[in-house]
């Protein structure tokens, strides 16, 4: 991937996230949008992980009555 292709992809990601941005947007505006995307993704990951059950430290298999 060339530098020009990379930059085009970066702009494409920012444009798909915020339709108010366009080819005349400043680099600072693009960076702000990418940071906002990152922040939203991190918040979403926190929300999703809060609903995951905590792992068991010592998993206990089902035992028959009277077994230790």
Tab-separated table of C-alpha atoms in Angstrom:
chain	number	residue	atom	x	y	z
A	1	UNK	CA	0.000	0.000	0.000
A	2	UNK	CA	1.401	3.342	-0.978
A	3	UNK	CA	1.208	6.465	1.145
A	4	UNK	CA	-1.408	7.951	-1.190
A	5	UNK	CA	-3.571	4.815	-0.903
A	6	UNK	CA	-3.248	4.894	2.881
A	7	UNK	CA	-4.312	8.531	3.047
A	8	UNK	CA	-7.241	7.833	0.730
A	9	UNK	CA	-8.360	4.998	3.041
A	10	UNK	CA	-8.039	7.227	6.119
A	11	UNK	CA	-10.160	9.905	4.482
A	12	UNK	CA	-12.652	7.252	3.389
A	13	UNK	CA	-13.062	5.974	6.952
A	14	UNK	CA	-13.606	9.502	8.257
A	15	UNK	CA	-16.067	10.359	5.478
A	16	UNK	CA	-18.107	7.214	6.038
A	17	UNK	CA	-18.385	8.077	9.727
A	18	UNK	CA	-19.258	11.742	9.284
A	19	UNK	CA	-21.056	12.775	6.087
A	20	UNK	CA	-20.374	16.448	6.840
A	21	UNK	CA	-16.709	15.906	6.009
A	22	UNK	CA	-15.660	16.069	2.379
A	23	UNK	CA	-12.555	16.339	0.209
A	24	UNK	CA	-12.057	19.955	1.271
A	25	UNK	CA	-11.963	19.044	4.979
A	26	UNK	CA	-8.807	19.962	6.831
A	27	UNK	CA	-6.443	17.278	8.068
A	28	UNK	CA	-7.201	18.364	11.638
A	29	UNK	CA	-10.919	17.716	11.054
A	30	UNK	CA	-10.144	14.249	9.732
A	31	UNK	CA	-7.959	13.500	12.760
A	32	UNK	CA	-10.684	14.741	15.128
A	33	UNK	CA	-13.165	12.399	13.464
A	34	UNK	CA	-10.787	9.436	13.712
A	35	UNK	CA	-10.228	10.186	17.406
A	36	UNK	CA	-13.989	10.354	17.928
A	37	UNK	CA	-14.375	6.970	16.216
A	38	UNK	CA	-11.677	5.521	18.494
A	39	UNK	CA	-13.311	6.959	21.625
A	40	UNK	CA	-16.722	5.583	20.649
A	41	UNK	CA	-15.212	2.162	19.956
A	42	UNK	CA	-13.491	2.130	23.338
A	43	UNK	CA	-16.698	3.117	25.121
A	44	UNK	CA	-18.612	0.443	23.244
A	45	UNK	CA	-16.012	-2.167	24.235
A	46	UNK	CA	-16.421	-1.169	27.898
A	47	UNK	CA	-20.201	-1.485	27.631
A	48	UNK	CA	-20.037	-4.870	25.916
A	49	UNK	CA	-17.452	-6.248	28.339
A	50	UNK	CA	-19.575	-5.197	31.314
A	51	UNK	CA	-22.225	-7.718	30.251
A	52	UNK	CA	-19.825	-10.659	29.937
A	53	UNK	CA	-19.901	-13.054	32.874
A	54	UNK	CA	-16.820	-13.103	35.063
A	55	UNK	CA	-14.646	-16.170	34.571
A	56	UNK	CA	-14.655	-18.786	37.300
A	57	UNK	CA	-11.380	-19.047	39.186
A	58	UNK	CA	-11.833	-22.735	39.940
A	59	UNK	CA	-14.381	-24.302	37.597
A	60	UNK	CA	-16.418	-26.889	39.431
A	61	UNK	CA	-17.750	-29.834	37.449
A	62	UNK	CA	-21.123	-31.183	38.301
A	63	UNK	CA	-20.737	-33.705	41.092
A	64	UNK	CA	-22.898	-36.584	42.073
A	65	UNK	CA	-24.442	-36.486	45.499
A	66	UNK	CA	-21.948	-37.724	48.091
A	67	UNK	CA	-18.802	-37.105	46.016
A	68	UNK	CA	-16.148	-34.618	47.089
